């Protein structure tokens, strides 16, 4: 369960003060598949940073799995990210010149999982993210975009997180490979009951989620159940 | 984060950029290598000079005529300089001071020496029969000057090996040959063994004749230029020196020690003075080498800063998956330390090779000490820490959001 209460984020620079989020409140139940949608500059990334504990709000309360994480220090935030959050980025952010397995194993390095177990969990995550086993020992920069993003999804999964957060995960992909990636998210949600939040500015992408939160100028303008969820069957 | 993981991450980071890592290591290798080589040369020189001084004899106190003079100041000596010491002084020292095991008075001056048409310019030293024992000299062939020959003012000579070669050429049997010193003929009765030493003037190019003969036929007076006294116990050198001073002051009727007409050199003082000179020499060499070490350290820092900038996104990613500031800084610091450590190991080997080559092909004595190797290692570790700390600290403070956005 995630609860956001009156989250406000203000960026202060020397000359200007930007209110990126204004009193944003909503709840996320375990196992939901949500898209946060809005035009550029509406505050999506800011919201994702707060949801993902990469940043803290200027004011407001954020309860993650029952714990208030809105006022934590850097290292406490890192601890929360390590245990509760899996990120998928628009630009994949894989370690180049490192194998697929090593990329997926990376979060486990910081959580002291024994070495023998790491590989097992990495393979399981890759399997759940839908990457063929023949690619497991390839270098990450030898993969196609769709494959790279599935490696990134596996990396987000490997810690068995409470929440998977994806920021424009199809933004660097053509529509066909984009669908492959969206299908991977849907499978994780349907089969494993994982909580997934996708951030996007494209309605086509948001359509694949069960719930869509519309955001504009830092405020939620609409929060609806998507009765026409587009299901991908490949 | 476990140490094994830290090392594995470091290994892959270093091996991902082999060329740059190699060049960085090279900087450290040159620095550490030159420090080790320079110190080994310095310590080698020190050892050699000390050995040279020791070879003069052991537990020696040297008394010379003239004003008080410390080590390093010019001591006037040779015939024609101050004439204050006599053979009787030497005998009195042996008789009255129980700490003295033996004395060897001598008189020396350079002369033109001829033999069968060849001639050479060399030191002629008038000595007594105690000379070989006091000054650590052994005979190669023949015999040394005897008490009988001293008493008889015999015109006999014992040659240094270099002098023998100069006068007769190598391979000629010298015993019984005639040589002429200052228009007086001498018969060669022995040749001393080589001392080999370099520096400090050769101890192999000299001629020994009886002291009494030298005084009668060459100098024409009763003075000596040096009295060597051998002391029984090394720990009592200072005491012996004091006793000799008092005895000679008394014998020369001098009441103010400042006005002494002789000066005394203690062998350990000479060793000390010489080693302080070579110490300075070693430090100077090490300092020059240290500069290249600092340059190597700056190379490490430069590479680490570049690496941090290049890997900004990776740092952001690591933070997003839960790496703490400390995890990031220890990763980069470990990288710097491992690089300098590798450089340190190779550098020590290189330094060792350089000093080996120096000894083998250039005949320069070198000493590789545990101290210099430990110094090299601790310096390289310190360089890794000092020059790696700032880049590592910078990396750890990167904001994950901005780091992930970095192009
Ligand atoms: N670090 C920052 N410093 C100052 N202003 C920022 C910063 N990040 C975002 N903003 C501003 O906050 C607003 C929301 O930005 P963002 O959350 O990135 O929107 P989106 O992801 O929807 O495009 C924008 O006006 C942006 O300029
Ligand atoms: Mg954005």
XYZ file of C-alpha atoms and ligand atoms in Angstrom:
669
model
C 0.000 0.000 0.000
C 1.261 3.448 -0.962
C -0.286 6.660 0.345
C 0.560 10.149 -0.843
C -0.882 13.023 1.147
C -0.609 16.639 -0.008
C 2.756 16.136 -1.661
C 4.249 19.453 -2.715
C 7.621 19.904 -4.363
C 9.174 23.283 -4.884
C 12.442 23.726 -6.794
C 14.293 26.831 -5.769
C 16.965 28.342 -7.915
C 18.647 31.674 -7.328
C 16.105 33.615 -9.323
C 12.992 31.459 -9.641
C 10.885 29.130 -7.573
C 9.082 26.316 -9.455
C 6.172 24.502 -7.874
C 6.589 21.179 -9.648
C 3.957 19.351 -7.539
C 1.018 20.968 -5.764
C -0.838 19.064 -3.050
C -0.810 15.738 -4.832
C -2.671 12.968 -2.969
C -3.518 9.444 -4.048
C -3.279 5.853 -2.851
C -1.925 2.775 -4.597
C -3.096 -0.655 -3.537
C -0.800 -3.658 -3.844
C -1.014 -5.292 -7.251
C -2.237 -2.221 -9.133
C -1.022 -1.299 -12.631
C -1.047 2.484 -12.921
C -0.029 4.928 -15.628
C 0.790 8.496 -14.650
C 0.187 10.622 -17.710
C 0.726 14.242 -18.563
C 2.436 16.566 -21.004
C 6.044 17.564 -20.759
C 6.798 19.744 -17.747
C 3.694 18.656 -15.861
C 5.685 17.168 -12.976
C 5.710 13.460 -13.903
C 9.408 12.930 -13.345
C 9.329 14.887 -10.117
C 6.519 12.628 -8.899
C 8.392 9.539 -9.917
C 11.530 10.672 -8.074
C 9.497 11.081 -4.921
C 7.649 7.784 -5.411
C 10.986 6.088 -6.015
C 12.638 7.648 -2.969
C 15.267 9.346 -5.100
C 14.098 12.652 -3.664
C 11.916 13.904 -0.829
C 8.930 16.265 -1.070
C 9.088 19.833 0.192
C 5.993 19.091 2.226
C 3.414 16.349 2.536
C 3.462 12.777 3.655
C 4.499 9.677 1.746
C 3.750 6.300 3.331
C 5.436 3.386 1.594
C 4.421 -0.020 2.873
C 3.270 1.658 6.088
C 6.437 3.700 6.680
C 6.711 7.469 6.350
C 9.609 8.032 3.949
C 9.034 11.716 3.248
C 11.758 13.092 5.512
C 14.596 10.574 5.255
C 18.318 11.228 4.765
C 20.240 10.123 1.683
C 21.497 6.822 3.055
C 18.101 5.943 4.540
C 16.529 6.612 1.148
C 19.132 4.351 -0.471
C 18.172 1.617 1.956
C 14.494 1.984 1.014
C 15.299 1.920 -2.706
C 17.412 -1.168 -2.238
C 14.634 -3.154 -0.573
C 11.382 -1.752 -1.933
C 11.833 -0.192 -5.353
C 12.796 -1.371 -8.800
C 13.484 1.244 -11.494
C 13.172 1.028 -15.253
C 14.521 4.035 -17.140
C 13.840 5.419 -20.594
C 17.467 5.003 -21.579
C 17.933 1.552 -19.982
C 21.063 2.575 -18.029
C 22.784 -0.777 -18.340
C 26.471 -1.174 -17.611
C 28.049 -1.384 -21.054
C 30.701 -4.047 -21.629
C 29.203 -6.096 -18.824
C 27.203 -9.262 -19.333
C 23.447 -9.441 -19.001
C 23.773 -11.496 -15.835
C 26.190 -9.050 -14.237
C 23.796 -6.203 -14.964
C 20.876 -7.982 -13.374
C 22.926 -9.054 -10.376
C 24.027 -5.494 -9.597
C 21.300 -4.616 -7.021
C 22.051 -7.829 -5.138
C 25.680 -6.761 -4.722
C 24.482 -3.975 -2.437
C 22.122 -6.157 -0.415
C 24.628 -8.838 0.571
C 22.839 -11.708 -1.118
C 25.191 -14.725 -1.177
C 26.952 -15.144 -4.473
C 25.459 -18.544 -5.357
C 21.939 -17.269 -4.868
C 22.511 -14.146 -6.948
C 22.839 -15.923 -10.258
C 19.785 -18.064 -9.560
C 17.692 -15.014 -8.779
C 19.031 -13.125 -11.778
C 18.064 -15.944 -14.126
C 14.619 -16.149 -12.587
C 14.146 -12.394 -13.038
C 15.357 -12.551 -16.649
C 12.957 -15.364 -17.306
C 10.083 -13.353 -15.816
C 11.110 -10.330 -17.888
C 10.894 -12.526 -20.986
C 14.534 -12.601 -22.176
C 15.655 -15.763 -23.972
C 18.238 -17.758 -22.071
C 20.663 -17.702 -25.007
C 21.275 -14.005 -24.328
C 22.143 -14.305 -20.651
C 25.875 -14.199 -21.167
C 25.925 -11.592 -23.934
C 27.387 -8.198 -23.296
C 24.615 -5.701 -22.732
C 25.710 -3.441 -25.588
C 25.286 -6.318 -28.067
C 21.529 -6.464 -27.452
C 18.667 -4.771 -29.282
C 16.714 -1.976 -27.581
C 13.811 -4.233 -26.641
C 16.166 -6.831 -25.183
C 18.044 -4.146 -23.247
C 14.852 -2.892 -21.681
C 13.918 -6.424 -20.665
C 17.299 -6.771 -18.983
C 16.518 -3.516 -17.191
C 13.137 -4.895 -16.139
C 14.822 -8.029 -14.832
C 17.236 -5.829 -12.877
C 14.256 -3.977 -11.385
C 12.688 -7.312 -10.411
C 15.664 -9.091 -8.954
C 15.381 -7.523 -5.505
C 11.780 -8.651 -5.282
C 10.668 -5.035 -4.782
C 7.450 -3.713 -3.399
C 7.010 -1.331 -6.337
C 8.240 -1.239 -9.927
C 8.605 2.269 -11.306
C 9.130 2.899 -15.006
C 9.858 6.344 -16.449
C 8.929 6.465 -20.143
C 10.085 2.846 -20.606
C 9.118 2.796 -24.277
C 10.377 6.288 -25.053
C 13.501 5.066 -26.826
C 11.814 2.157 -28.616
C 9.785 1.808 -31.813
C 6.142 0.909 -31.317
C 6.624 -2.799 -31.964
C 9.426 -3.303 -29.452
C 7.557 -0.925 -27.143
C 4.713 -3.422 -27.110
C 7.079 -6.233 -26.159
C 8.184 -4.221 -23.162
C 4.624 -3.294 -22.204
C 3.661 -6.936 -22.449
C 6.447 -7.762 -19.996
C 4.996 -5.279 -17.504
C 1.496 -6.665 -17.967
C 2.700 -10.203 -17.349
C 4.435 -9.123 -14.157
C 1.214 -7.487 -13.047
C -1.185 -10.247 -14.040
C 0.832 -13.319 -13.168
C 2.933 -12.113 -10.244
C 0.564 -9.463 -8.899
C 3.372 -6.907 -8.916
C 2.600 -3.229 -8.333
C 3.675 -1.347 -11.456
C 3.636 2.406 -12.072
C 4.482 3.626 -15.564
C 5.136 7.278 -16.303
C 4.387 8.420 -19.829
C 3.237 11.313 -21.927
C 1.657 9.029 -24.557
C -1.948 7.974 -24.233
C -1.210 4.877 -26.259
C 1.182 3.696 -23.553
C -1.106 4.670 -20.672
C -3.913 2.610 -22.228
C -2.083 -0.574 -21.213
C -2.534 0.222 -17.496
C -5.544 -0.597 -15.361
C -5.680 2.882 -13.821
C -4.632 6.219 -15.314
C -3.711 9.297 -13.256
C -3.683 12.469 -15.334
C -1.389 15.214 -14.145
C -1.010 18.793 -15.374
C 0.984 21.689 -13.980
C 1.819 19.707 -10.878
C -1.742 18.739 -9.977
C -3.847 15.631 -10.548
C -6.666 16.538 -12.903
C -8.175 13.089 -13.314
C -7.721 9.687 -11.634
C -9.707 6.960 -13.435
C -10.008 3.216 -13.824
C -9.194 2.320 -17.427
C -12.084 0.095 -18.421
C -10.609 -0.355 -21.871
C -7.200 -1.658 -20.773
C -5.403 -2.759 -23.878
C -4.099 -6.270 -23.271
C -1.132 -7.435 -25.367
C -1.058 -11.051 -26.387
C 2.037 -11.947 -28.379
C 28.822 -4.192 0.417
C 31.254 -7.018 0.947
C 34.988 -6.686 0.378
C 34.926 -9.466 -2.197
C 32.254 -7.576 -4.152
C 34.232 -4.375 -3.842
C 37.285 -6.088 -5.289
C 35.271 -7.684 -8.081
C 33.741 -4.337 -9.056
C 37.185 -2.764 -8.940
C 38.668 -5.479 -11.086
C 36.021 -5.087 -13.772
C 36.298 -1.295 -13.691
C 40.072 -1.439 -14.125
C 39.957 -4.079 -16.826
C 37.269 -2.186 -18.751
C 39.734 0.576 -19.487
C 43.006 -1.256 -19.803
C 44.977 1.388 -21.665
C 44.162 4.181 -19.282
C 44.642 2.002 -16.215
C 47.982 0.878 -17.632
C 49.197 4.418 -18.211
C 48.148 5.439 -14.731
C 49.960 2.476 -13.248
C 53.020 3.374 -15.323
C 53.181 6.774 -13.631
C 53.288 5.098 -10.230
C 55.747 2.453 -11.439
C 58.213 5.128 -12.528
C 57.798 7.015 -9.269
C 58.164 4.035 -6.950
C 60.852 2.451 -9.128
C 63.019 5.542 -9.025
C 62.557 5.962 -5.280
C 63.650 2.374 -4.660
C 66.581 2.634 -7.089
C 67.745 5.995 -5.753
C 67.599 4.871 -2.133
C 69.458 1.677 -3.006
C 72.214 3.685 -4.675
C 72.392 6.089 -1.745
C 72.514 3.328 0.819
C 75.029 1.443 -1.286
C 77.317 4.478 -1.321
C 76.888 4.819 2.419
C 77.753 1.182 3.013
C 80.800 1.401 0.784
C 82.165 4.499 2.468
C 81.652 2.953 5.887
C 83.384 -0.226 4.755
C 86.265 1.870 3.430
C 86.658 3.588 6.745
C 86.449 0.294 8.621
C 89.148 -1.152 6.377
C 91.632 1.402 7.681
C 91.628 -0.628 10.871
C 89.360 -1.075 13.799
C 88.935 1.009 16.957
C 91.424 3.540 15.676
C 92.296 6.903 17.115
C 94.481 9.066 14.908
C 96.645 11.762 16.404
C 98.072 14.375 14.107
C 100.250 17.383 14.706
C 98.806 20.842 14.336
C 95.940 22.836 15.741
C 92.715 21.268 16.928
C 90.641 20.447 13.927
C 87.319 18.762 13.726
C 86.227 16.301 11.115
C 85.833 17.907 7.742
C 88.198 20.785 8.405
C 91.577 20.759 6.823
C 94.159 19.001 8.918
C 97.621 20.169 8.094
C 99.862 17.202 7.791
C 102.889 15.886 5.985
C 106.497 16.695 6.658
C 107.147 20.339 6.812
C 103.833 21.043 8.467
C 103.567 21.458 12.233
C 106.152 19.247 13.868
C 105.057 18.385 17.349
C 104.627 14.619 17.614
C 107.456 12.175 18.098
C 107.924 8.464 18.328
C 108.413 8.939 22.072
C 104.880 10.323 22.271
C 103.643 7.137 20.666
C 105.570 4.957 23.063
C 104.304 6.977 26.030
C 100.737 6.462 24.912
C 101.220 2.723 24.730
C 102.966 2.577 28.085
C 100.737 4.872 30.132
C 97.269 4.256 28.789
C 96.016 0.773 29.470
C 93.074 1.117 27.058
C 95.509 1.295 24.148
C 96.304 -2.082 22.641
C 98.900 -0.941 20.128
C 100.325 2.207 18.574
C 101.687 2.802 15.141
C 103.505 6.083 14.536
C 104.112 6.965 10.932
C 105.657 9.600 8.755
C 104.569 10.073 5.187
C 105.377 12.188 2.158
C 105.150 11.810 -1.587
C 108.387 11.117 -3.475
C 109.522 10.349 -6.955
C 110.542 6.698 -6.870
C 112.588 4.967 -9.574
C 113.454 1.389 -10.381
C 115.287 0.166 -13.457
C 114.372 3.197 -15.519
C 110.689 3.347 -14.643
C 109.537 5.869 -12.145
C 106.406 6.815 -10.264
C 105.249 9.387 -7.769
C 103.872 7.811 -4.648
C 103.471 8.073 -0.871
C 106.401 6.823 1.116
C 105.428 5.939 4.648
C 107.820 5.338 7.478
C 106.286 2.838 9.878
C 107.106 0.499 12.733
C 106.517 -3.252 12.936
C 103.116 -2.725 14.594
C 101.696 -1.089 11.473
C 100.120 -4.212 9.840
C 98.234 -5.123 13.022
C 96.968 -1.618 13.729
C 96.038 -0.693 10.162
C 94.673 -4.072 9.106
C 97.215 -4.876 6.428
C 98.248 -8.296 5.283
C 101.233 -9.364 3.252
C 100.950 -10.962 -0.133
C 104.569 -12.080 -0.378
C 107.730 -11.538 1.595
C 107.811 -10.073 5.052
C 107.029 -6.774 6.730
C 109.489 -4.464 8.420
C 110.910 -6.058 11.584
C 112.040 -4.483 14.862
C 115.580 -5.487 13.960
C 115.429 -3.582 10.675
C 114.072 -0.568 12.565
C 116.942 -0.673 14.975
C 119.498 -1.096 12.161
C 118.008 1.704 10.024
C 117.789 -0.883 7.253
C 117.048 0.394 3.764
C 114.234 -2.042 3.039
C 110.834 -1.358 1.474
C 107.443 -3.057 1.358
C 105.344 -2.112 -1.686
C 101.653 -1.629 -2.283
C 100.392 -3.818 -5.173
C 99.711 -0.825 -7.428
C 103.176 0.582 -6.798
C 104.729 -2.792 -7.576
C 102.883 -2.878 -10.904
C 103.897 0.699 -11.667
C 107.543 0.055 -10.955
C 108.124 -3.447 -12.249
C 105.112 -4.232 -14.394
C 102.822 -7.133 -13.692
C 104.293 -10.597 -13.342
C 107.785 -9.569 -12.290
C 109.040 -11.046 -9.013
C 109.755 -7.944 -6.928
C 111.536 -9.345 -3.857
C 115.209 -8.435 -3.767
C 114.779 -5.730 -6.408
C 116.291 -2.328 -5.881
C 114.290 0.888 -5.842
C 115.527 4.411 -5.386
C 113.740 6.940 -3.192
C 115.186 10.432 -2.982
C 118.608 9.178 -4.091
C 118.665 6.416 -1.489
C 118.539 2.780 -2.603
C 116.139 0.367 -0.905
C 115.687 -3.394 -1.246
C 112.132 -4.684 -1.674
C 111.347 -7.260 0.993
C 107.580 -7.616 0.689
C 104.330 -6.674 -1.036
C 101.093 -6.053 0.859
C 97.711 -7.368 -0.214
C 95.338 -5.103 -2.058
C 92.606 -3.360 -0.131
C 90.759 -2.648 -3.324
C 88.875 0.296 -1.918
C 87.880 3.211 -4.079
C 87.529 6.797 -3.009
C 89.531 8.167 -0.078
C 92.717 7.796 -2.111
C 94.058 4.391 -2.990
C 95.565 2.411 -0.160
C 97.310 0.214 -2.682
C 99.651 2.839 -4.047
C 102.235 3.335 -1.323
C 105.656 2.230 -0.113
C 106.473 1.303 3.492
C 109.957 1.759 4.902
C 111.250 1.625 8.497
C 110.312 4.741 10.466
C 113.867 5.207 11.719
C 115.250 4.985 8.180
C 112.708 7.555 6.960
C 113.605 9.961 9.750
C 117.322 9.592 9.181
C 117.578 9.531 5.368
C 114.451 11.281 4.126
C 113.085 13.797 6.638
C 116.170 14.327 8.656
C 114.327 14.981 11.913
C 112.642 13.035 14.750
C 109.028 13.968 14.121
C 106.114 11.807 12.946
C 103.047 12.850 10.948
C 100.482 10.534 12.502
C 100.190 8.311 15.535
C 97.598 5.595 15.144
C 96.412 4.108 18.426
C 94.312 1.012 18.521
C 91.890 0.885 21.454
C 90.963 -2.383 23.158
C 87.259 -1.752 23.491
C 85.074 0.064 20.980
C 82.855 1.398 23.765
C 85.787 3.117 25.452
C 86.961 5.131 22.442
C 85.881 8.462 23.910
C 87.521 7.749 27.248
C 90.723 6.671 25.527
C 90.657 9.809 23.409
C 90.411 11.925 26.587
C 93.247 10.082 28.271
C 95.487 10.450 25.226
C 94.688 14.135 25.067
C 95.619 14.658 28.724
C 98.788 12.645 28.397
C 99.985 14.549 25.339
C 99.074 17.932 26.841
C 101.123 17.020 29.857
C 104.037 15.766 27.792
C 103.992 18.934 25.673
C 103.638 21.203 28.739
C 100.405 22.723 27.562
C 97.872 23.767 30.198
C 95.043 25.098 28.049
C 93.461 22.323 25.973
C 92.477 25.003 23.440
C 96.139 25.508 22.714
C 96.866 21.858 21.992
C 99.535 21.388 19.321
C 97.942 18.195 18.030
C 94.537 17.052 16.981
C 92.788 13.771 17.544
C 90.408 12.028 15.170
C 88.273 9.227 16.432
C 87.352 6.622 13.839
C 83.709 6.617 14.861
C 83.603 10.384 14.363
C 84.837 9.900 10.817
C 82.240 7.208 10.190
C 79.570 9.483 11.575
C 80.622 12.442 9.490
C 80.822 10.358 6.351
C 77.444 8.789 6.930
C 75.832 12.136 7.542
C 77.155 13.214 4.163
C 75.881 10.085 2.444
C 72.595 10.368 4.338
C 72.097 13.797 2.869
C 72.994 12.344 -0.497
C 70.417 9.564 -0.077
C 67.724 11.989 1.003
C 68.489 14.228 -1.944
C 68.202 11.315 -4.375
C 64.976 10.152 -2.744
C 63.550 13.661 -2.881
C 64.244 13.897 -6.599
C 62.581 10.516 -7.086
C 59.740 11.591 -4.804
C 58.848 14.335 -7.247
C 58.127 11.770 -9.926
C 56.058 9.908 -7.366
C 53.949 12.997 -6.802
C 53.544 13.395 -10.543
C 52.348 9.777 -10.613
C 49.895 10.550 -7.835
C 48.502 13.488 -9.746
C 48.128 11.103 -12.694
C 46.004 8.852 -10.482
C 43.860 11.769 -9.402
C 43.467 12.962 -12.965
C 42.405 9.544 -14.180
C 40.010 9.047 -11.282
C 38.378 12.429 -11.881
C 37.933 11.586 -15.549
C 36.538 8.204 -14.609
C 34.054 9.704 -12.203
C 32.820 12.127 -14.847
C 32.632 9.417 -17.471
C 30.763 7.089 -15.183
C 28.334 9.624 -13.783
C 25.310 7.738 -15.108
C 26.645 4.478 -13.751
C 27.020 6.125 -10.349
C 23.426 7.354 -10.606
C 22.256 3.875 -11.508
C 24.166 2.277 -8.636
C 22.602 4.754 -6.269
C 19.140 4.089 -7.664
C 19.510 0.382 -6.917
C 20.495 1.138 -3.344
C 24.218 1.972 -3.201
C 24.967 4.284 -0.300
C 27.413 7.178 -0.485
C 29.965 5.070 1.329
C 29.569 2.219 -1.185
C 30.315 4.589 -4.046
C 33.262 6.308 -2.392
C 34.834 3.030 -1.290
C 34.492 1.687 -4.819
C 36.416 4.574 -6.343
C 38.906 4.739 -3.510
C 39.587 1.014 -3.822
C 40.138 1.513 -7.518
C 42.753 4.190 -6.861
C 44.452 2.133 -4.159
C 44.547 -1.018 -6.267
C 46.059 0.923 -9.174
C 48.778 2.405 -6.976
C 49.347 -0.923 -5.289
C 49.904 -2.666 -8.619
C 52.135 0.242 -9.609
C 53.962 -0.104 -6.294
C 54.675 -3.809 -6.761
C 55.914 -3.361 -10.324
C 57.829 -0.264 -9.229
C 59.691 -2.158 -6.513
C 60.626 -4.829 -9.041
C 61.746 -2.163 -11.518
C 63.764 -0.373 -8.841
C 65.379 -3.642 -7.894
C 66.233 -4.300 -11.555
C 67.723 -0.834 -11.957
C 69.974 -1.285 -8.955
C 70.900 -4.757 -10.142
C 71.934 -3.319 -13.517
C 73.829 -0.514 -11.765
C 75.802 -3.028 -9.738
C 76.314 -5.484 -12.576
C 77.292 -3.169 -15.405
C 78.370 0.093 -13.805
C 80.045 -1.269 -10.694
C 77.981 0.926 -8.395
C 77.344 -0.606 -5.017
C 73.619 -0.688 -4.218
C 71.708 -1.888 -1.201
C 68.005 -2.799 -1.389
C 66.777 -2.612 2.161
C 63.508 -3.807 3.628
C 63.124 -0.227 4.778
C 63.149 1.190 1.255
C 60.634 -1.391 0.063
C 58.315 -0.764 2.996
C 58.719 2.949 2.392
C 57.821 2.518 -1.268
C 54.721 0.501 -0.406
C 53.470 2.825 2.262
C 54.111 5.809 0.050
C 52.195 4.224 -2.826
C 49.300 3.281 -0.564
C 49.276 6.803 0.840
C 49.280 8.225 -2.679
C 46.333 6.033 -3.594
C 44.413 7.226 -0.580
C 45.382 10.886 -0.810
C 44.917 11.316 -4.535
C 41.991 8.904 -4.761
C 40.044 10.400 -1.909
C 38.917 13.585 -3.583
C 37.541 11.961 -6.777
C 35.888 9.220 -4.708
C 34.333 11.769 -2.404
C 33.063 13.716 -5.380
C 31.536 10.610 -6.887
C 29.770 9.703 -3.662
C 28.161 13.120 -3.361
C 26.591 13.029 -6.827
C 22.858 13.482 -6.741
C 21.321 10.296 -8.221
C 18.661 12.182 -10.191
C 21.152 14.495 -11.844
C 23.632 11.681 -12.318
C 21.035 9.584 -14.157
C 20.170 12.521 -16.369
C 23.844 13.264 -17.184
C 24.704 13.019 -20.874
N 16.061 20.098 -10.582
C 15.168 21.016 -10.967
N 15.404 22.316 -10.677
C 14.504 23.277 -11.022
N 13.377 23.030 -11.663
C 13.061 21.757 -11.985
C 13.964 20.684 -11.657
N 13.415 19.525 -12.111
C 12.224 19.856 -12.695
N 12.027 21.188 -12.619
C 10.844 21.897 -13.096
O 9.693 21.300 -12.519
C 8.663 21.168 -13.483
C 8.277 19.711 -13.631
O 9.330 19.014 -14.255
P 9.347 17.441 -14.498
O 8.879 16.793 -13.238
O 10.613 17.067 -15.049
O 8.192 17.306 -15.612
P 7.950 16.147 -16.663
O 8.737 14.983 -16.261
O 6.500 15.908 -16.586
O 8.364 16.705 -17.973
C 9.206 21.784 -14.773
O 8.757 23.118 -14.848
C 10.700 21.742 -14.583
O 11.306 22.821 -15.261
Mg 10.140 13.871 -17.449
